Tab-separated table of C-alpha atoms in Angstrom:
chain	number	residue	atom	x	y	z
A	1	MET	CA	-1.095	-11.212	23.352
A	2	ASP	CA	1.629	-11.580	20.631
A	3	GLY	CA	0.608	-11.585	16.863
A	4	ILE	CA	1.778	-10.878	13.332
A	5	CYS	CA	0.120	-7.832	11.105
A	6	VAL	CA	0.249	-7.791	7.545
A	7	LEU	CA	-0.995	-4.810	5.192
A	8	ALA	CA	-3.061	-6.356	2.016
A	9	ASN	CA	-5.744	-5.959	-0.189
A	10	ASP	CA	-6.756	-8.329	-2.983
A	11	ARG	CA	-4.101	-7.067	-5.319
A	12	VAL	CA	-1.669	-9.038	-3.503
A	13	TYR	CA	-4.056	-12.043	-2.745
A	14	ASP	CA	-1.472	-14.563	-4.017
A	15	GLN	CA	1.191	-13.228	-1.889
A	16	LEU	CA	-0.821	-13.014	1.276
A	17	VAL	CA	-1.772	-16.805	0.871
A	18	ALA	CA	1.804	-17.665	0.738
A	19	LEU	CA	2.642	-15.646	3.723
A	20	LEU	CA	-0.165	-17.103	5.664
A	21	ASN	CA	0.726	-20.774	4.603
A	22	SER	CA	4.584	-19.687	5.565
A	23	ILE	CA	3.329	-18.712	9.158
A	24	GLU	CA	1.010	-21.679	9.423
A	25	ALA	CA	3.960	-23.977	8.335
A	26	ILE	CA	5.898	-23.044	11.502
A	27	TYR	CA	3.030	-21.909	14.234
A	28	GLY	CA	-0.049	-24.127	12.868
A	29	GLU	CA	-3.115	-21.923	13.844
A	30	ASN	CA	-1.423	-20.630	17.276
A	31	MET	CA	-0.121	-17.347	15.927
A	32	PRO	CA	-2.733	-14.983	15.690
A	33	VAL	CA	-2.523	-12.532	12.356
A	34	CYS	CA	-4.422	-9.323	11.881
A	35	ILE	CA	-4.454	-8.030	8.116
A	36	TYR	CA	-4.715	-4.071	7.924
A	37	PRO	CA	-6.655	-3.283	4.770
A	38	TYR	CA	-4.809	-0.823	2.161
A	39	ASP	CA	-8.302	-0.232	0.870
A	40	ASP	CA	-11.788	-1.458	0.515
A	41	ARG	CA	-10.784	-4.159	-1.977
A	42	THR	CA	-10.890	-7.145	0.291
A	43	THR	CA	-13.370	-9.584	-1.108
A	44	LYS	CA	-11.117	-12.022	-2.132
A	45	ILE	CA	-8.786	-12.266	1.247
A	46	SER	CA	-12.095	-12.202	3.483
A	47	ALA	CA	-13.336	-15.281	1.710
A	48	GLU	CA	-9.954	-16.724	2.139
A	49	ILE	CA	-9.316	-16.093	5.838
A	50	ALA	CA	-13.049	-17.131	6.732
A	51	ARG	CA	-11.511	-20.758	7.074
A	52	ARG	CA	-8.637	-19.498	8.754
A	53	SER	CA	-9.705	-18.790	12.539
A	54	TYR	CA	-6.362	-17.469	13.629
A	55	VAL	CA	-6.611	-14.510	10.855
A	56	GLU	CA	-8.894	-11.390	11.027
A	57	ILE	CA	-9.244	-8.085	8.877
A	58	TYR	CA	-8.614	-4.822	11.302
A	59	ASN	CA	-12.132	-3.233	11.061
A	60	ASN	CA	-11.519	-0.403	13.699
A	61	GLN	CA	-12.921	2.440	11.562
A	62	GLU	CA	-11.715	4.801	13.919
A	63	SER	CA	-8.351	3.873	14.162
A	64	ILE	CA	-8.210	3.800	10.098
A	65	ARG	CA	-9.736	7.178	10.008
A	66	TYR	CA	-7.138	8.433	12.464
A	67	TRP	CA	-4.313	7.224	10.764
A	68	ASP	CA	-5.423	8.303	7.450
A	69	GLU	CA	-6.092	11.968	8.590
A	70	PHE	CA	-2.602	12.035	10.365
A	71	VAL	CA	-0.740	10.939	7.271
A	72	ARG	CA	-2.479	13.564	5.117
A	73	ASN	CA	-1.844	16.245	7.655
A	74	VAL	CA	2.116	14.928	7.636
A	75	TRP	CA	2.407	15.226	3.887
A	76	ASP	CA	0.702	18.814	3.974
A	77	THR	CA	3.531	19.863	5.999
A	78	HIS	CA	6.284	18.690	3.227
A	79	PRO	CA	7.801	21.329	0.818
A	80	THR	CA	7.434	19.386	-2.329
A	81	ALA	CA	5.887	16.069	-2.324
A	82	GLN	CA	2.123	17.147	-3.300
A	83	MET	CA	3.677	19.123	-6.297
A	84	ASN	CA	5.711	16.327	-7.418
A	85	TRP	CA	2.943	13.577	-6.768
A	86	GLN	CA	0.499	15.668	-8.599
A	87	LYS	CA	2.923	15.712	-11.700
A	88	LEU	CA	3.389	12.154	-11.404
A	89	ASN	CA	-0.439	10.848	-10.991
A	90	GLY	CA	-2.573	14.010	-10.432
A	91	GLU	CA	-3.140	13.264	-6.960
A	92	LYS	CA	-2.201	15.235	-3.892
A	93	TYR	CA	-1.513	11.968	-1.696
A	94	HIS	CA	0.888	9.222	-2.605
A	95	ARG	CA	-0.277	5.739	-1.569
A	96	VAL	CA	-1.827	6.572	1.843
A	97	GLY	CA	-2.941	2.867	2.025
A	98	THR	CA	0.561	2.025	3.054
A	99	HIS	CA	0.164	3.825	6.077
A	100	ARG	CA	-2.649	1.989	7.488
A	101	ARG	CA	-0.182	-0.575	8.788
A	102	TYR	CA	0.397	2.183	11.770
A	103	GLY	CA	-3.295	0.797	12.921
A	104	ALA	CA	-1.078	-1.760	14.696
A	105	PHE	CA	-0.167	0.640	17.106
A	106	ASP	CA	-3.911	0.417	18.272
A	107	GLY	CA	-4.672	-3.020	17.171
A	108	PRO	CA	-5.247	-6.423	18.861
A	109	PHE	CA	-1.707	-7.305	20.032
A	110	ASP	CA	0.355	-6.098	22.676
A	111	ARG	CA	3.379	-7.079	20.788
A	112	PHE	CA	3.522	-7.639	17.380
A	113	VAL	CA	5.588	-8.420	14.142
A	114	TYR	CA	4.593	-6.431	11.268
A	115	MET	CA	5.464	-8.441	7.864
A	116	ASP	CA	4.823	-7.067	4.302
A	117	ALA	CA	2.610	-9.235	2.003
A	118	ASP	CA	5.749	-9.878	-0.186
A	119	THR	CA	7.397	-11.774	2.384
A	120	LEU	CA	7.537	-15.477	3.858
A	121	LEU	CA	8.389	-16.410	7.131
A	122	MET	CA	11.209	-19.127	7.476
A	123	SER	CA	11.698	-19.435	11.138
A	124	PRO	CA	9.956	-19.027	14.259
A	125	LEU	CA	9.888	-15.246	15.745
A	126	ASP	CA	11.001	-15.985	19.413
A	127	ARG	CA	14.205	-13.888	19.064
A	128	LEU	CA	12.354	-10.834	18.264
A	129	PHE	CA	9.710	-10.925	20.823
A	130	ALA	CA	12.316	-11.881	23.307
A	131	GLN	CA	14.331	-8.751	22.104
A	132	LEU	CA	11.067	-6.563	23.051
A	133	GLU	CA	11.872	-7.134	26.376
A	134	ASN	CA	14.716	-4.766	26.203
A	135	HIS	CA	13.531	-2.622	23.413
A	136	ASP	CA	10.971	-1.215	21.888
A	137	TRP	CA	11.624	-1.477	17.981
A	138	ILE	CA	13.306	-4.604	16.578
A	139	VAL	CA	14.349	-4.976	12.931
A	140	TYR	CA	16.470	-7.367	10.977
A	141	ASP	CA	17.784	-5.833	7.590
A	142	PHE	CA	20.388	-3.817	6.161
A	143	GLN	CA	18.588	-0.674	5.086
A	144	PHE	CA	21.123	1.468	6.846
A	145	LYS	CA	23.407	0.859	3.916
A	146	ASP	CA	20.823	2.837	1.588
A	147	LEU	CA	19.733	5.755	3.373
A	148	TYR	CA	18.429	7.379	-0.296
A	149	HIS	CA	15.491	5.175	0.025
A	150	VAL	CA	14.739	6.392	3.431
A	151	TYR	CA	15.329	9.959	3.663
A	152	ASN	CA	15.970	13.160	1.614
A	153	ILE	CA	19.748	13.095	1.926
A	154	SER	CA	20.312	16.326	0.336
A	155	SER	CA	18.744	18.195	3.227
A	156	PRO	CA	21.078	19.771	5.554
A	157	LYS	CA	18.450	19.329	8.376
A	158	LEU	CA	19.075	15.440	8.254
A	159	GLY	CA	22.293	15.830	9.819
A	160	GLU	CA	21.105	18.396	12.378
A	161	LEU	CA	18.457	15.868	13.553
A	162	PHE	CA	20.283	12.765	13.495
A	163	THR	CA	24.006	11.827	13.928
A	164	PRO	CA	25.496	9.569	11.412
A	165	GLU	CA	25.546	6.697	14.224
A	166	ARG	CA	21.986	7.255	14.832
A	167	LEU	CA	21.183	6.929	11.229
A	168	ARG	CA	23.178	3.630	10.977
A	169	SER	CA	21.927	2.125	14.042
A	170	GLY	CA	18.465	3.137	13.670
A	171	THR	CA	17.581	3.325	9.896
A	172	PHE	CA	15.218	0.181	8.937
A	173	CYS	CA	13.097	-1.407	6.089
A	174	SER	CA	9.635	-0.952	6.926
A	175	GLY	CA	8.713	-4.102	5.356
A	176	PHE	CA	9.425	-6.226	8.639
A	177	TYR	CA	9.846	-5.259	12.233
A	178	ALA	CA	8.624	-5.811	15.831
A	179	SER	CA	6.994	-3.487	18.234
A	180	LYS	CA	4.284	-2.847	20.647
A	181	LYS	CA	0.817	-1.186	20.972
A	182	ASN	CA	0.480	2.367	22.008
A	183	ILE	CA	4.025	3.511	21.594
A	184	PHE	CA	2.665	6.277	19.216
A	185	ASP	CA	-0.484	7.550	21.027
A	186	THR	CA	-2.093	10.643	20.134
A	187	GLN	CA	0.041	13.051	22.133
A	188	LYS	CA	3.182	11.757	20.615
A	189	CYS	CA	1.865	11.698	16.833
A	190	SER	CA	0.542	15.525	17.702
A	191	TRP	CA	4.196	16.355	18.932
A	192	LEU	CA	5.564	14.638	15.819
A	193	LEU	CA	3.377	16.523	13.731
A	194	GLU	CA	4.299	19.702	15.163
A	195	GLN	CA	7.863	18.981	14.687
A	196	LEU	CA	7.324	18.608	10.963
A	197	ARG	CA	5.353	21.767	10.384
A	198	GLN	CA	8.332	23.578	11.974
A	199	GLY	CA	10.533	22.515	8.844
A	200	GLU	CA	11.680	18.797	9.760
A	201	SER	CA	9.371	17.555	6.981
A	202	GLU	CA	12.158	18.429	4.459
A	203	VAL	CA	13.997	15.114	5.437
A	204	LEU	CA	11.138	13.066	4.420
A	205	TYR	CA	11.762	10.948	1.223
A	206	GLU	CA	8.441	11.235	-0.711
A	207	MET	CA	8.767	8.323	-2.847
A	208	ALA	CA	8.628	5.758	0.056
A	209	PRO	CA	6.010	7.798	1.922
A	210	ASP	CA	5.414	5.213	4.813
A	211	GLN	CA	8.839	4.147	5.157
A	212	THR	CA	10.436	7.391	5.813
A	213	LEU	CA	7.753	8.641	7.963
A	214	LEU	CA	7.987	5.565	9.922
A	215	ASN	CA	11.633	5.770	10.135
A	216	TYR	CA	11.416	9.643	11.200
A	217	MET	CA	8.837	8.625	13.906
A	218	VAL	CA	10.727	6.010	15.524
A	219	MET	CA	14.031	7.922	15.483
A	220	LYS	CA	12.702	11.298	16.139
A	221	SER	CA	11.005	9.973	19.445
A	222	GLY	CA	14.217	8.482	20.752
A	223	ILE	CA	12.642	4.986	20.564
A	224	SER	CA	15.187	2.068	21.563
A	225	THR	CA	15.979	0.302	18.457
A	226	TYR	CA	17.798	-3.008	18.041
A	227	ASN	CA	18.771	-4.586	14.655
A	228	PHE	CA	19.849	-8.027	14.463
A	229	SER	CA	22.280	-7.431	11.446
A	230	LEU	CA	24.155	-4.770	13.652
A	231	ASN	CA	24.335	-7.137	16.716
A	232	LEU	CA	24.447	-10.985	16.063
A	233	PRO	CA	28.050	-12.255	15.573
A	234	LYS	CA	29.107	-12.116	11.784
A	235	SER	CA	28.695	-15.806	11.414
A	236	ASP	CA	25.010	-15.983	12.390
A	237	ILE	CA	23.882	-13.034	10.132
A	238	THR	CA	21.718	-13.840	7.153
A	239	GLY	CA	20.200	-11.835	4.562
A	240	CYS	CA	16.517	-11.470	3.756
A	241	CYS	CA	16.191	-10.173	0.237
A	242	VAL	CA	15.664	-12.338	-3.133
A	243	THR	CA	18.229	-9.897	-4.593
A	244	SER	CA	20.799	-12.545	-2.720
A	245	ASN	CA	21.459	-15.154	-5.244
A	246	HIS	CA	23.682	-17.168	-3.021
A	247	PHE	CA	20.798	-18.498	-0.700
A	248	GLU	CA	20.157	-22.440	-0.741
A	249	VAL	CA	16.699	-24.069	-0.396
A	250	LYS	CA	16.456	-27.201	1.420
A	251	ASP	CA	12.701	-28.664	2.379
A	252	ASN	CA	11.352	-25.256	1.349
A	253	VAL	CA	13.375	-23.276	3.674
A	254	VAL	CA	15.810	-20.769	2.758
A	255	TYR	CA	19.492	-20.902	4.028
A	256	ASP	CA	22.429	-18.206	4.055
A	257	ARG	CA	25.500	-20.097	4.434
A	258	GLY	CA	23.928	-22.759	6.435
A	259	LYS	CA	21.983	-20.514	8.574
A	260	GLN	CA	18.035	-20.623	8.332
A	261	LEU	CA	16.647	-17.106	7.389
A	262	THR	CA	14.080	-15.460	9.470
A	263	TYR	CA	12.009	-14.184	6.468
A	264	LEU	CA	12.408	-14.192	2.630
A	265	HIS	CA	11.775	-10.725	1.072
A	266	TYR	CA	10.492	-10.545	-2.472
A	267	ILE	CA	11.453	-7.041	-2.615
A	268	GLY	CA	11.418	-5.190	-5.980
A	269	LEU	CA	9.000	-7.662	-7.435
A	270	SER	CA	5.759	-6.469	-8.790
A	271	SER	CA	2.600	-7.956	-7.043
A	272	SER	CA	1.313	-8.639	-10.899
A	273	LEU	CA	4.294	-11.126	-11.488
A	274	PHE	CA	2.679	-13.344	-8.662
A	275	SER	CA	-0.786	-13.008	-9.854
A	276	ARG	CA	0.536	-13.863	-13.412
A	277	LEU	CA	2.475	-17.046	-12.302
A	278	CYS	CA	-0.501	-18.268	-10.046
A	279	SER	CA	-2.805	-17.641	-13.431
A	280	GLY	CA	-0.432	-20.264	-15.253
A	281	GLU	CA	2.033	-17.909	-17.161
A	282	ASN	CA	5.531	-19.357	-16.838
A	283	ILE	CA	7.486	-16.559	-15.512
A	284	ASP	CA	10.804	-17.071	-13.510
A	285	PHE	CA	12.082	-14.995	-10.788
A	286	PRO	CA	14.456	-15.573	-7.800
A	287	TYR	CA	13.188	-18.145	-5.526
A	288	ARG	CA	10.027	-18.785	-7.185
A	289	ASP	CA	9.605	-22.434	-6.224
A	290	VAL	CA	9.642	-21.364	-2.645
A	291	PHE	CA	6.790	-18.913	-3.231
A	292	LEU	CA	4.700	-21.776	-5.039
A	293	HIS	CA	5.478	-24.229	-2.573
A	294	TYR	CA	3.878	-21.938	0.261
A	295	ARG	CA	1.122	-20.528	-2.115
A	296	TYR	CA	-0.056	-23.903	-2.726
A	297	LEU	CA	0.973	-25.644	0.557
A	298	HIS	CA	-2.960	-26.752	1.126
A	299	GLU	CA	-4.224	-27.235	-2.378
A	300	PRO	CA	-0.965	-28.654	-4.298
A	301	ASP	CA	-3.384	-29.910	-6.972
A	302	LYS	CA	-4.118	-26.203	-8.160
A	303	ARG	CA	-0.386	-25.441	-8.502
A	304	PRO	CA	0.320	-24.443	-12.175
A	305	LYS	CA	1.862	-27.250	-14.278
A	306	PHE	CA	4.110	-25.430	-16.965
A	307	THR	CA	4.867	-27.215	-20.291
A	308	THR	CA	6.846	-24.455	-22.000
A	309	LYS	CA	10.183	-23.051	-21.158
A	310	PRO	CA	9.998	-20.331	-18.125
A	311	LYS	CA	10.640	-16.915	-19.364
A	312	SER	CA	12.478	-14.638	-17.233
A	313	TYR	CA	10.684	-11.897	-15.463
A	314	ASN	CA	11.447	-8.285	-16.841
A	315	THR	CA	13.762	-6.462	-14.578
A	316	GLN	CA	11.973	-3.077	-14.466
A	317	PRO	CA	13.802	-0.056	-12.921
A	318	ASN	CA	13.003	0.573	-9.179
A	319	LEU	CA	9.920	2.652	-8.447
A	320	ALA	CA	11.853	5.707	-7.593
A	321	THR	CA	14.175	5.618	-10.782
A	322	ARG	CA	10.748	5.114	-12.891
A	323	ILE	CA	9.233	8.092	-11.139
A	324	PHE	CA	12.302	10.387	-11.291
A	325	ARG	CA	12.540	9.478	-15.180
A	326	LYS	CA	8.659	10.421	-15.564
A	327	LEU	CA	9.585	14.041	-13.775
A	328	GLY	CA	12.610	14.478	-15.843
A	329	ILE	CA	14.953	14.213	-13.276
A	330	THR	CA	18.104	11.954	-13.119
A	331	LYS	CA	19.072	10.078	-10.229
């Protein structure tokens, strides 16, 4: 069975509703969705999906505990992560809940597309599922242009582990990918953990913990990867991030030079912006009206009605920059 996986809790409620509605706009109720809980704050999203028969919240506690423990064991091997995290917020582990998306490898779908809650689906996913016939990991992004937010690029070991070509062809954003059940079984995870214990953990970038680890797991395991952005004809390639200001919107679908996007990623925008907007605060940010359309697709009467001039969202330094500043490190 094919399906879509999402990581969420009540903090991203408004974004999750918009994402589910964008999926429904394309598939109706024919595409199953499994929500992996970031933490126990799921009261609002549980109430929301009670009326969506195609959506479930992952409740395999054994699987959740397994991945929580695996992730903690991984970061116990890292030479500096826990020291830096404790300086940052006093915590030994950082954003453990983000790794719960790994539960999809045990989950209900034989093949799945994972989507972050801050994305919207713009096109059917047929091409991704079709490519899973030939490869085990499918992505569509340009993260390979920014290794800094994936690996510790100052580690000499990075070049020993992966060739420049492998880094280019295999690096991906952990916000959107397609894969299969059971490609990371307990035996493979035990092997990966042992490699990390032997010193390979120094290549992990601690400020994007789930993204760096997932990239390492895929690339170290030699999993066959396909990136549409590296394989499609140049004229057919589209972007995906709201940082692109040249996209066009037609009938609430986003296009890049006439080509329909696969998904739109509100990357870099805090979940609080969406909550404040939906509470009636007139905040402007890229492709805001697209988000509002899908958020209130089934309840347009509840869409906020603004009477004041919109104020631009405050562009904050990205997470890594804020963290390094707090640690007294310049990027």
